PDB file of C-alpha atoms in Angstrom:
ATOM      1  CA  UNK A  16      13.511  33.208   5.292  1.00  0.00           C
ATOM      2  CA  UNK A  17      11.827  31.644   8.247  1.00  0.00           C
ATOM      3  CA  UNK A  18      13.369  30.943  11.119  1.00  0.00           C
ATOM      4  CA  UNK A  19      11.601  29.359  14.471  1.00  0.00           C
ATOM      5  CA  UNK A  20      13.860  29.315  17.963  1.00  0.00           C
ATOM      6  CA  UNK A  21      13.198  28.376  21.251  1.00  0.00           C
ATOM      7  CA  UNK A  22       9.867  27.758  21.385  1.00  0.00           C
ATOM      8  CA  UNK A  23       7.397  24.725  23.071  1.00  0.00           C
ATOM      9  CA  UNK A  24       4.108  23.014  22.887  1.00  0.00           C
ATOM     10  CA  UNK A  25       2.727  21.546  25.489  1.00  0.00           C
ATOM     11  CA  UNK A  26      -0.673  19.489  25.484  1.00  0.00           C
ATOM     12  CA  UNK A  27      -3.549  19.705  22.933  1.00  0.00           C
ATOM     13  CA  UNK A  28      -5.275  18.298  19.476  1.00  0.00           C
ATOM     14  CA  UNK A  29      -4.381  19.584  16.042  1.00  0.00           C
ATOM     15  CA  UNK A  30      -6.615  17.853  13.878  1.00  0.00           C
ATOM     16  CA  UNK A  31      -6.925  18.497   9.804  1.00  0.00           C
ATOM     17  CA  UNK A  32      -9.757  16.817   7.578  1.00  0.00           C
ATOM     18  CA  UNK A  33     -10.016  16.439   3.943  1.00  0.00           C
ATOM     19  CA  UNK A  34     -12.413  18.201   2.183  1.00  0.00           C
ATOM     20  CA  UNK A  35     -14.627  16.307  -0.298  1.00  0.00           C
ATOM     21  CA  UNK A  36     -13.852  18.412  -3.743  1.00  0.00           C
ATOM     22  CA  UNK A  37     -15.482  17.609  -6.940  1.00  0.00           C
ATOM     23  CA  UNK A  38     -16.288  13.923  -6.373  1.00  0.00           C
ATOM     24  CA  UNK A  39     -13.055  13.270  -4.564  1.00  0.00           C
ATOM     25  CA  UNK A  40     -11.129  14.115  -1.287  1.00  0.00           C
ATOM     26  CA  UNK A  41      -8.052  16.425  -1.126  1.00  0.00           C
ATOM     27  CA  UNK A  42      -6.335  18.791   1.555  1.00  0.00           C
ATOM     28  CA  UNK A  43      -6.247  17.647   5.395  1.00  0.00           C
ATOM     29  CA  UNK A  44      -2.380  17.584   4.923  1.00  0.00           C
ATOM     30  CA  UNK A  45       0.960  19.771   5.917  1.00  0.00           C
ATOM     31  CA  UNK A  46       0.310  19.581   9.838  1.00  0.00           C
ATOM     32  CA  UNK A  47       3.062  19.761  12.496  1.00  0.00           C
ATOM     33  CA  UNK A  48       3.609  20.853  16.343  1.00  0.00           C
ATOM     34  CA  UNK A  49       5.523  23.987  15.152  1.00  0.00           C
ATOM     35  CA  UNK A  50       5.029  23.964  12.077  1.00  0.00           C
ATOM     36  CA  UNK A  51       2.835  23.039   8.875  1.00  0.00           C
ATOM     37  CA  UNK A  52       4.637  23.641   5.870  1.00  0.00           C
ATOM     38  CA  UNK A  53       8.301  25.006   5.185  1.00  0.00           C
ATOM     39  CA  UNK A  54      10.419  25.794   2.239  1.00  0.00           C
ATOM     40  CA  UNK A  55      14.265  24.772   1.970  1.00  0.00           C
ATOM     41  CA  UNK A  56      15.210  28.174   3.760  1.00  0.00           C
ATOM     42  CA  UNK A  57      12.999  27.391   6.365  1.00  0.00           C
ATOM     43  CA  UNK A  58      15.099  26.681  10.035  1.00  0.00           C
ATOM     44  CA  UNK A  59      13.429  25.240  13.060  1.00  0.00           C
ATOM     45  CA  UNK A  60      15.903  25.188  16.343  1.00  0.00           C
ATOM     46  CA  UNK A  61      15.391  24.499  19.724  1.00  0.00           C
ATOM     47  CA  UNK A  62      11.812  23.797  19.550  1.00  0.00           C
ATOM     48  CA  UNK A  63       9.694  20.959  21.751  1.00  0.00           C
ATOM     49  CA  UNK A  64       6.698  19.439  21.822  1.00  0.00           C
ATOM     50  CA  UNK A  65       5.249  17.361  24.385  1.00  0.00           C
ATOM     51  CA  UNK A  66       1.725  15.717  25.009  1.00  0.00           C
ATOM     52  CA  UNK A  67      -0.136  16.603  22.079  1.00  0.00           C
ATOM     53  CA  UNK A  68      -2.252  14.664  19.412  1.00  0.00           C
ATOM     54  CA  UNK A  69      -1.822  15.660  15.692  1.00  0.00           C
ATOM     55  CA  UNK A  70      -4.163  13.507  13.037  1.00  0.00           C
ATOM     56  CA  UNK A  71      -4.137  14.347   9.588  1.00  0.00           C
ATOM     57  CA  UNK A  72      -4.264  12.150   6.310  1.00  0.00           C
ATOM     58  CA  UNK A  73      -0.659  12.948   4.804  1.00  0.00           C
ATOM     59  CA  UNK A  74       2.502  14.971   5.735  1.00  0.00           C
ATOM     60  CA  UNK A  75       2.264  15.488   9.131  1.00  0.00           C
ATOM     61  CA  UNK A  76       4.756  15.301  12.034  1.00  0.00           C
ATOM     62  CA  UNK A  77       5.610  16.399  15.760  1.00  0.00           C
ATOM     63  CA  UNK A  78       7.606  19.425  14.421  1.00  0.00           C
ATOM     64  CA  UNK A  79       7.012  19.442  10.950  1.00  0.00           C
ATOM     65  CA  UNK A  80       4.322  18.294   8.479  1.00  0.00           C
ATOM     66  CA  UNK A  81       6.309  18.821   5.477  1.00  0.00           C
ATOM     67  CA  UNK A  82       9.821  20.756   5.005  1.00  0.00           C
ATOM     68  CA  UNK A  83      13.412  20.960   3.018  1.00  0.00           C
ATOM     69  CA  UNK A  84      14.604  23.206   5.606  1.00  0.00           C
ATOM     70  CA  UNK A  85      16.607  22.981   8.570  1.00  0.00           C
ATOM     71  CA  UNK A  86      15.352  21.164  11.798  1.00  0.00           C
ATOM     72  CA  UNK A  87      17.825  20.935  14.745  1.00  0.00           C
ATOM     73  CA  UNK A  88      17.987  20.066  18.609  1.00  0.00           C
ATOM     74  CA  UNK A  89      14.092  19.777  18.861  1.00  0.00           C
ATOM     75  CA  UNK A  90      12.331  16.949  20.804  1.00  0.00           C
ATOM     76  CA  UNK A  91       9.108  15.674  20.762  1.00  0.00           C
ATOM     77  CA  UNK A  92       7.710  13.540  23.450  1.00  0.00           C
ATOM     78  CA  UNK A  93       4.641  11.320  24.760  1.00  0.00           C
ATOM     79  CA  UNK A  94       2.556  12.767  21.557  1.00  0.00           C
ATOM     80  CA  UNK A  95       0.609  10.762  19.226  1.00  0.00           C
ATOM     81  CA  UNK A  96       0.970  11.376  15.583  1.00  0.00           C
ATOM     82  CA  UNK A  97      -1.940   9.466  13.504  1.00  0.00           C
ATOM     83  CA  UNK A  98      -1.959   9.385   9.828  1.00  0.00           C
ATOM     84  CA  UNK A  99      -5.912   8.763   9.349  1.00  0.00           C
ATOM     85  CA  UNK A 100      -6.910   7.322   6.342  1.00  0.00           C
ATOM     86  CA  UNK A 101     -10.619   7.726   6.624  1.00  0.00           C
ATOM     87  CA  UNK A 102     -12.529   7.384   2.986  1.00  0.00           C
ATOM     88  CA  UNK A 103      -9.393   5.536   1.707  1.00  0.00           C
ATOM     89  CA  UNK A 104      -8.085   9.074   1.413  1.00  0.00           C
ATOM     90  CA  UNK A 105      -4.398   8.493   0.476  1.00  0.00           C
ATOM     91  CA  UNK A 106      -4.190   5.320   2.161  1.00  0.00           C
ATOM     92  CA  UNK A 107      -0.712   4.790  -0.122  1.00  0.00           C
ATOM     93  CA  UNK A 108       0.815   7.372   1.226  1.00  0.00           C
ATOM     94  CA  UNK A 109       3.449   7.330   4.279  1.00  0.00           C
ATOM     95  CA  UNK A 110       4.372  10.709   5.129  1.00  0.00           C
ATOM     96  CA  UNK A 111       4.012  10.916   8.630  1.00  0.00           C
ATOM     97  CA  UNK A 112       6.506  10.739  11.367  1.00  0.00           C
ATOM     98  CA  UNK A 113       7.372  11.775  14.796  1.00  0.00           C
ATOM     99  CA  UNK A 114      10.047  14.836  13.593  1.00  0.00           C
ATOM    100  CA  UNK A 115       9.170  15.639  10.209  1.00  0.00           C
ATOM    101  CA  UNK A 116       6.545  13.817   8.420  1.00  0.00           C
ATOM    102  CA  UNK A 117       8.048  14.717   4.742  1.00  0.00           C
ATOM    103  CA  UNK A 118      11.068  15.964   3.899  1.00  0.00           C
ATOM    104  CA  UNK A 119      11.339  17.781   0.623  1.00  0.00           C
ATOM    105  CA  UNK A 120      15.272  18.519   0.740  1.00  0.00           C
ATOM    106  CA  UNK A 121      18.355  15.927   1.706  1.00  0.00           C
ATOM    107  CA  UNK A 122      18.559  16.670   5.606  1.00  0.00           C
ATOM    108  CA  UNK A 123      18.693  13.827   8.003  1.00  0.00           C
ATOM    109  CA  UNK A 124      16.396  14.818  11.204  1.00  0.00           C
ATOM    110  CA  UNK A 125      17.346  11.618  12.909  1.00  0.00           C
ATOM    111  CA  UNK A 126      21.131  13.342  13.899  1.00  0.00           C
ATOM    112  CA  UNK A 127      20.567  16.173  16.538  1.00  0.00           C
ATOM    113  CA  UNK A 128      16.418  15.584  16.893  1.00  0.00           C
ATOM    114  CA  UNK A 129      14.964  13.207  19.475  1.00  0.00           C
ATOM    115  CA  UNK A 130      11.252  11.613  19.767  1.00  0.00           C
ATOM    116  CA  UNK A 131      10.281   9.574  22.916  1.00  0.00           C
ATOM    117  CA  UNK A 132       6.781   8.059  24.262  1.00  0.00           C
ATOM    118  CA  UNK A 133       5.255   9.170  20.781  1.00  0.00           C
ATOM    119  CA  UNK A 134       3.135   6.928  19.174  1.00  0.00           C
ATOM    120  CA  UNK A 135       3.138   6.941  15.219  1.00  0.00           C
ATOM    121  CA  UNK A 136       0.240   5.220  13.493  1.00  0.00           C
ATOM    122  CA  UNK A 137      -1.884   5.078  10.468  1.00  0.00           C
ATOM    123  CA  UNK A 138      -5.701   4.254  11.431  1.00  0.00           C
ATOM    124  CA  UNK A 139      -8.418   3.657   8.805  1.00  0.00           C
TER     125      UNK A 139
END
């Protein structure tokens, strides 16, 4: 079990790039301001992220890149979440969001979490 509580990240840049493996691109994913990847028993509560830029290729979010666990009472402010589709890598994948990029569970992350002043975009 993983539990992250009452932490904050202020300022900075997080960038994840894919690798050219065997003639095609892979990786460059599961990137978050607090957690990159969490299983169903992961819990993030009372955390905040502000004034950051996250750039990755899939599964990216202001709090968590990819999780099926609980994310509660968290906030993301004045940040940029950018899916980078350079080289056409995973250009059809839209797993990016201000709070959690990819939800692998049945949680509704919009209930107790907030995002304000954020830019969430996909660029080529």
